[in-house]
Short mmCIF file of C-alpha atoms in Angstrom, two decimals:
data_model
loop_
_atom_site.label_atom_id
_atom_site.label_comp_id
_atom_site.label_asym_id
_atom_site.label_seq_id
_atom_site.Cartn_x
_atom_site.Cartn_y
_atom_site.Cartn_z
CA MET A 8 122.66 71.01 78.86
CA ARG A 9 125.59 72.87 80.41
CA VAL A 10 126.28 73.56 84.08
CA LEU A 11 128.80 76.01 85.46
CA GLY A 12 130.29 74.71 88.71
CA ILE A 13 131.80 76.95 91.44
CA GLU A 14 133.84 75.53 94.33
CA THR A 15 134.98 77.87 97.14
CA SER A 16 134.58 75.80 100.31
CA CYS A 17 138.13 76.21 101.64
CA ASP A 18 141.44 77.16 100.03
CA GLU A 19 140.94 76.29 96.37
CA THR A 20 138.91 78.29 93.86
CA GLY A 21 137.57 75.82 91.31
CA ILE A 22 135.48 76.66 88.24
CA ALA A 23 134.31 74.18 85.61
CA ILE A 24 131.71 73.76 82.87
CA TYR A 25 130.12 70.34 82.39
CA ASP A 26 128.00 69.33 79.41
CA ASP A 27 125.76 66.26 79.78
CA GLN A 28 126.55 65.23 76.19
CA GLN A 29 130.16 66.31 75.69
CA GLY A 30 131.47 65.97 79.24
CA LEU A 31 133.88 68.43 80.82
CA LEU A 32 134.32 71.52 78.64
CA ALA A 33 136.50 73.65 80.92
CA ASN A 34 138.23 73.29 84.26
CA GLU A 35 140.03 76.11 86.08
CA LEU A 36 141.67 75.82 89.50
CA TYR A 37 143.55 78.24 91.70
CA SER A 38 145.19 77.05 94.93
CA GLN A 39 145.84 79.32 97.90
CA VAL A 40 148.63 77.13 99.28
CA LYS A 41 151.29 79.86 99.07
CA LEU A 42 148.94 82.36 100.71
CA HIS A 43 148.46 80.20 103.82
CA ALA A 44 151.89 78.55 103.99
CA ASP A 45 153.38 81.23 106.26
CA TYR A 46 150.62 80.55 108.82
CA GLY A 47 150.89 76.76 108.79
CA GLY A 48 147.21 76.34 107.94
CA VAL A 49 144.19 77.94 106.30
CA VAL A 50 143.28 81.42 107.59
CA PRO A 51 139.52 81.71 106.92
CA GLU A 52 139.42 85.48 106.39
CA LEU A 53 142.32 85.39 103.93
CA ALA A 54 140.70 82.48 102.11
CA SER A 55 137.42 84.37 101.70
CA ARG A 56 139.14 87.50 100.41
CA ASP A 57 141.16 85.54 97.88
CA HIS A 58 138.02 83.81 96.59
CA VAL A 59 136.52 87.28 96.04
CA ARG A 60 139.51 88.19 93.89
CA LYS A 61 139.79 84.96 91.92
CA THR A 62 136.28 83.57 91.32
CA VAL A 63 134.99 85.94 88.62
CA PRO A 64 138.25 85.97 86.58
CA LEU A 65 138.29 82.16 86.66
CA ILE A 66 134.66 82.05 85.48
CA GLN A 67 135.60 84.32 82.59
CA ALA A 68 138.58 82.09 81.78
CA ALA A 69 136.42 78.94 81.83
CA LEU A 70 133.85 80.47 79.48
CA LYS A 71 136.65 81.55 77.13
CA ASP A 72 138.27 78.11 77.17
CA ALA A 73 134.95 76.46 76.34
CA GLY A 74 134.15 79.03 73.66
CA LEU A 75 130.92 79.94 75.44
CA GLN A 76 129.08 82.97 76.76
CA GLY A 77 126.88 83.35 79.79
CA SER A 78 123.81 82.84 77.62
CA ASP A 79 125.05 79.32 76.80
CA ILE A 80 124.92 78.19 80.45
CA ASP A 81 121.76 76.33 81.54
CA ALA A 82 122.40 76.32 85.32
CA VAL A 83 124.92 77.46 87.91
CA ALA A 84 125.98 75.00 90.62
CA TYR A 85 127.90 76.15 93.67
CA THR A 86 129.20 74.53 96.84
CA ALA A 87 126.74 75.37 99.62
CA GLY A 88 128.50 73.35 102.34
CA PRO A 89 130.14 71.99 104.32
CA GLY A 90 133.15 74.28 104.55
CA LEU A 91 134.32 77.67 105.83
CA VAL A 92 131.28 79.91 106.06
CA GLY A 93 132.95 83.01 104.59
CA ALA A 94 134.47 81.09 101.70
CA LEU A 95 131.16 79.34 100.99
CA LEU A 96 129.32 82.67 100.93
CA VAL A 97 131.61 84.00 98.20
CA GLY A 98 130.80 81.15 95.81
CA ALA A 99 127.13 81.09 96.79
CA THR A 100 126.69 84.84 96.28
CA ILE A 101 128.43 84.88 92.91
CA GLY A 102 126.71 81.69 91.77
CA ARG A 103 123.23 82.79 92.84
CA SER A 104 123.76 86.26 91.29
CA LEU A 105 124.90 84.85 87.96
CA ALA A 106 121.98 82.44 87.86
CA PHE A 107 119.58 85.33 88.49
CA ALA A 108 121.24 87.54 85.86
CA TRP A 109 121.24 84.76 83.25
CA GLY A 110 117.72 83.61 84.11
CA VAL A 111 118.75 80.02 84.85
CA PRO A 112 118.41 77.75 87.92
CA ALA A 113 120.91 77.85 90.76
CA VAL A 114 121.87 74.48 92.23
CA PRO A 115 123.36 74.30 95.74
CA VAL A 116 125.73 71.32 95.93
CA HIS A 117 126.99 69.33 98.90
CA HIS A 118 130.78 69.42 98.87
CA MET A 119 131.20 65.79 99.95
CA GLU A 120 128.67 64.55 97.40
CA GLY A 121 130.84 66.30 94.83
CA HIS A 122 133.86 64.32 96.04
CA LEU A 123 131.86 61.10 96.17
CA LEU A 124 130.73 61.54 92.56
CA ALA A 125 134.13 62.69 91.21
CA PRO A 126 135.03 59.16 89.99
CA MET A 127 131.95 59.39 87.73
CA LEU A 128 133.99 61.82 85.60
CA GLU A 129 136.33 59.01 84.58
CA ASP A 130 136.00 56.72 81.53
CA ASN A 131 135.20 53.73 83.76
CA PRO A 132 132.76 55.06 86.37
CA PRO A 133 131.51 52.82 89.19
CA SER A 134 127.98 51.48 89.21
CA PHE A 135 125.80 51.21 92.30
CA PRO A 136 125.95 49.91 94.97
CA PHE A 137 129.36 50.55 96.48
CA VAL A 138 131.17 51.47 99.69
CA ALA A 139 132.65 54.96 99.55
CA LEU A 140 135.72 55.99 101.53
CA LEU A 141 135.70 59.79 101.74
CA VAL A 142 139.10 60.74 103.07
CA SER A 143 140.38 64.32 103.12
CA GLY A 144 141.72 67.03 105.38
CA GLY A 145 138.33 67.59 106.94
CA HIS A 146 136.54 64.24 106.65
CA THR A 147 137.17 60.53 107.02
CA GLN A 148 133.97 58.60 106.42
CA LEU A 149 132.80 55.22 105.20
CA ILE A 150 129.44 55.37 103.45
CA SER A 151 127.12 52.77 101.97
CA VAL A 152 125.96 54.14 98.59
CA THR A 153 123.04 52.48 96.83
CA GLY A 154 122.19 55.42 94.55
CA ILE A 155 122.52 59.18 94.20
CA GLY A 156 121.39 60.60 97.52
CA GLU A 157 121.02 57.13 99.03
CA TYR A 158 123.78 57.39 101.59
CA ARG A 159 124.14 55.56 104.90
CA LEU A 160 127.00 56.53 107.20
CA LEU A 161 128.89 53.43 108.32
CA GLY A 162 131.70 55.05 110.25
CA GLU A 163 133.67 58.28 110.61
CA SER A 164 136.58 59.80 112.47
CA ILE A 165 135.83 60.73 116.07
CA ASP A 166 138.66 63.28 116.12
CA ASP A 167 141.22 64.27 113.47
CA ALA A 168 140.51 63.39 109.85
CA ALA A 169 143.21 61.38 108.09
CA GLY A 170 144.35 64.32 105.98
CA GLU A 171 144.50 66.55 109.05
CA ALA A 172 146.65 63.97 110.83
CA PHE A 173 148.98 63.84 107.80
CA ASP A 174 149.40 67.63 107.81
CA LYS A 175 149.93 67.86 111.59
CA THR A 176 152.49 65.05 111.59
CA ALA A 177 154.27 66.62 108.64
CA LYS A 178 154.55 69.85 110.64
CA LEU A 179 156.13 67.89 113.50
CA LEU A 180 158.67 66.59 110.97
CA GLY A 181 159.51 70.15 109.96
CA LEU A 182 157.70 70.10 106.61
CA ASP A 183 155.93 73.14 105.19
CA TYR A 184 152.14 73.43 104.85
CA PRO A 185 150.38 71.56 103.38
CA GLY A 186 152.63 68.77 104.54
CA GLY A 187 150.58 65.67 103.75
CA PRO A 188 151.87 65.18 100.18
CA MET A 189 155.41 66.06 101.30
CA LEU A 190 155.23 63.49 104.11
CA SER A 191 154.17 60.83 101.61
CA LYS A 192 157.08 61.73 99.36
CA MET A 193 159.47 61.53 102.31
CA ALA A 194 157.98 58.16 103.32
CA GLN A 195 159.08 56.68 99.99
CA GLN A 196 162.68 57.01 101.23
CA GLY A 197 161.87 55.46 104.60
CA GLN A 198 162.79 52.01 105.83
CA ALA A 199 159.80 49.82 106.62
CA GLY A 200 159.78 48.22 110.06
CA ARG A 201 162.27 50.46 111.84
CA PHE A 202 159.39 52.09 113.70
CA THR A 203 156.00 50.55 114.38
CA PHE A 204 152.99 52.77 114.90
CA PRO A 205 149.62 51.56 116.27
CA ARG A 206 146.61 50.92 114.01
CA PRO A 207 144.02 52.81 116.08
CA MET A 208 140.60 51.30 116.76
CA THR A 209 141.29 48.19 114.68
CA ASP A 210 141.45 45.97 117.79
CA ARG A 211 137.72 46.38 118.42
CA PRO A 212 134.53 46.05 116.35
CA GLY A 213 133.13 49.00 114.45
CA LEU A 214 133.94 51.26 111.54
CA ASP A 215 134.83 54.54 113.26
CA PHE A 216 138.32 56.04 112.98
CA SER A 217 140.66 57.90 115.33
CA PHE A 218 143.89 59.49 114.12
CA SER A 219 144.77 62.04 116.81
CA GLY A 220 146.66 59.40 118.80
CA LEU A 221 148.92 58.67 115.84
CA LYS A 222 149.97 62.31 115.82
CA THR A 223 150.85 62.09 119.51
CA PHE A 224 152.72 58.82 118.92
CA ALA A 225 154.65 60.48 116.10
CA ALA A 226 155.51 63.47 118.30
CA ASN A 227 156.87 61.19 121.02
CA THR A 228 158.83 59.15 118.47
CA ILE A 229 160.36 62.28 116.94
CA ARG A 230 161.40 63.58 120.37
CA GLY A 231 162.94 60.26 121.31
CA ASN A 232 165.18 59.88 118.26
CA GLU A 233 167.89 61.78 116.43
CA SER A 234 166.53 64.19 113.84
CA ASP A 235 168.61 63.11 110.83
CA ASP A 236 167.03 62.83 107.36
CA GLN A 237 166.84 59.03 107.34
CA THR A 238 165.21 58.86 110.76
CA ARG A 239 162.62 61.42 109.72
CA ALA A 240 161.93 59.43 106.56
CA ASP A 241 161.58 56.21 108.57
CA ILE A 242 159.10 57.90 110.92
CA ALA A 243 157.15 59.25 107.95
CA ARG A 244 157.04 55.73 106.49
CA ALA A 245 155.79 54.24 109.75
CA PHE A 246 153.11 56.90 110.09
CA GLU A 247 151.86 56.53 106.51
CA ASP A 248 151.82 52.74 106.78
CA ALA A 249 149.75 52.98 109.95
CA VAL A 250 147.16 55.30 108.39
CA VAL A 251 146.92 53.26 105.18
CA ASP A 252 146.64 49.95 107.05
CA THR A 253 143.92 51.40 109.28
CA LEU A 254 141.92 52.69 106.33
CA ALA A 255 142.28 49.36 104.51
CA ILE A 256 141.18 47.33 107.55
CA LYS A 257 138.08 49.49 107.99
CA CYS A 258 137.27 49.33 104.27
CA ARG A 259 137.48 45.53 104.42
CA ARG A 260 135.06 45.47 107.34
CA ALA A 261 132.65 47.81 105.55
CA LEU A 262 132.66 45.61 102.45
CA ASP A 263 132.04 42.53 104.61
CA GLU A 264 129.17 44.27 106.40
CA THR A 265 127.44 45.47 103.24
CA GLY A 266 128.32 42.57 100.95
CA PHE A 267 129.27 45.02 98.20
CA SER A 268 132.04 44.21 95.74
CA ARG A 269 132.89 47.77 94.70
CA LEU A 270 134.89 50.35 96.65
CA VAL A 271 135.09 54.04 95.74
CA MET A 272 137.59 56.36 97.40
CA ALA A 273 137.50 60.10 97.05
CA GLY A 274 138.90 63.23 98.64
CA GLY A 275 142.41 64.64 98.81
CA VAL A 276 144.01 61.67 100.59
CA SER A 277 142.66 59.31 97.90
CA ALA A 278 145.51 60.57 95.70
CA ASN A 279 148.00 58.88 98.04
CA ARG A 280 149.87 56.25 96.00
CA THR A 281 150.42 53.86 98.89
CA LEU A 282 146.72 53.91 99.76
CA ARG A 283 145.72 53.33 96.14
CA SER A 284 148.13 50.43 95.80
CA GLN A 285 147.06 48.70 99.01
CA LEU A 286 143.33 49.05 98.32
CA ALA A 287 143.83 47.81 94.75
CA GLN A 288 145.60 44.71 96.05
CA MET A 289 142.89 44.16 98.64
CA MET A 290 140.07 44.41 96.09
CA GLN A 291 141.90 42.12 93.66
CA LYS A 292 142.08 39.44 96.35
CA ARG A 293 138.36 39.91 96.98
CA ASN A 294 137.54 39.71 93.25
CA GLY A 295 136.14 43.21 93.55
CA GLU A 296 136.88 46.61 92.02
CA VAL A 297 138.20 49.90 93.36
CA PHE A 298 137.47 53.27 91.73
CA TYR A 299 138.93 56.72 92.24
CA ALA A 300 139.26 59.99 90.37
CA ARG A 301 142.41 61.22 88.66
CA PRO A 302 144.67 63.16 91.08
CA GLU A 303 143.50 66.63 89.99
CA PHE A 304 139.92 65.66 90.82
CA CYS A 305 140.80 64.30 94.27
CA THR A 306 141.42 67.71 95.79
CA ASP A 307 138.72 70.39 95.78
CA ASN A 308 137.75 71.32 92.23
CA GLY A 309 134.94 72.81 90.18
CA ALA A 310 134.50 69.78 87.92
CA MET A 311 133.00 67.65 90.69
CA ILE A 312 130.62 70.49 91.63
CA ALA A 313 129.52 70.98 88.02
CA TYR A 314 128.88 67.23 87.65
CA ALA A 315 127.02 66.90 90.94
CA GLY A 316 125.07 70.03 90.00
CA MET A 317 124.04 68.42 86.72
CA VAL A 318 122.79 65.34 88.55
CA ARG A 319 120.80 67.42 91.02
CA LEU A 320 119.48 69.73 88.28
CA LYS A 321 118.04 66.80 86.35
CA ALA A 322 116.38 65.62 89.56
CA GLY A 323 114.80 69.03 90.07
CA ASN A 324 116.82 69.85 93.19
CA THR A 325 117.37 73.56 92.55
CA GLY A 326 117.62 76.43 95.01
CA GLY A 327 115.47 79.51 95.48
CA LEU A 328 116.44 83.16 95.39
CA GLY A 329 117.93 83.08 98.87
CA ILE A 330 121.67 82.76 99.47
CA THR A 331 122.09 80.04 102.07
CA VAL A 332 125.18 78.05 103.04
CA ARG A 333 125.67 75.27 105.58
CA PRO A 334 129.14 75.07 107.14
CA ARG A 335 128.00 71.79 108.73
CA TRP A 336 125.81 69.59 106.56
CA PRO A 337 125.42 65.83 107.10
CA LEU A 338 125.57 63.95 103.81
CA ALA A 339 122.70 61.70 104.88
CA GLU A 340 120.30 64.67 104.78
CA LEU A 341 120.45 64.88 100.98
CA PRO A 342 117.31 63.71 99.16
CA PRO A 343 117.60 60.65 96.90
CA VAL A 344 117.45 61.02 93.13
#
């Protein structure tokens, strides 16, 4: 059984084909980073228009790479939310239309479930139950996962997501969009301990996050110091250390609360090397395990949508003829498998 996956929730156009016997057969990805760089962030209308231009050619490329035709596809999965409404509608319209033309089911997929299941694409996938840290530009959530669709929200950011805070702080440091990865690279040259940033909301019980204050603290620190390269690197180091420490502290609390011994992290920020290293050390001390996807499956991609679509297809969770997207869509509303 083969599923074509379409991801167009924001500023990446991702297309993939997943086979339940052979695994991933094709994976195409186009990033709009250069398109939005001049504006310092994603422009929704430009994102939607670019998805219109790129989605069909990428589908054709994926079919060619896999040596398949449309008649070889058994279902079409597409991201139905959450995300930018215009961008979502592009993928949903194309996906639903192809499914109708090919006479196969269409499977609407939750974007964050796609991220959560991305580590399942690896050779050593996690088994249930586990705590999931979903950390990206739009979301920072801790979730108790006892099965597919069995999700309980433990905590989330009450303001900026971690990835959003990375990008905003990078902009304050004069880095181009998207600045998060560039800030992390700069932080590698920074001196630990020169600046000390707060670890927000770790001095009180609970599993919620807040990162907007770190951005303000960074802005004040930047204004109060000389803007030479080393100082900027030291500030980047202090900021990254604060975010990583905060995420690790909250993950530790979530594991204590649930009693689980497995931790899964997913989303764009899960590619951060410092975060991976610290969580690996933490789980080793706890005699537990940490799982994450390879870097190219941490950011938005079609492979995770194709895989999640396969899981939902086998459970009978297919869509009707209507084209419906949900820019806001709580993960806990998904039915269990």
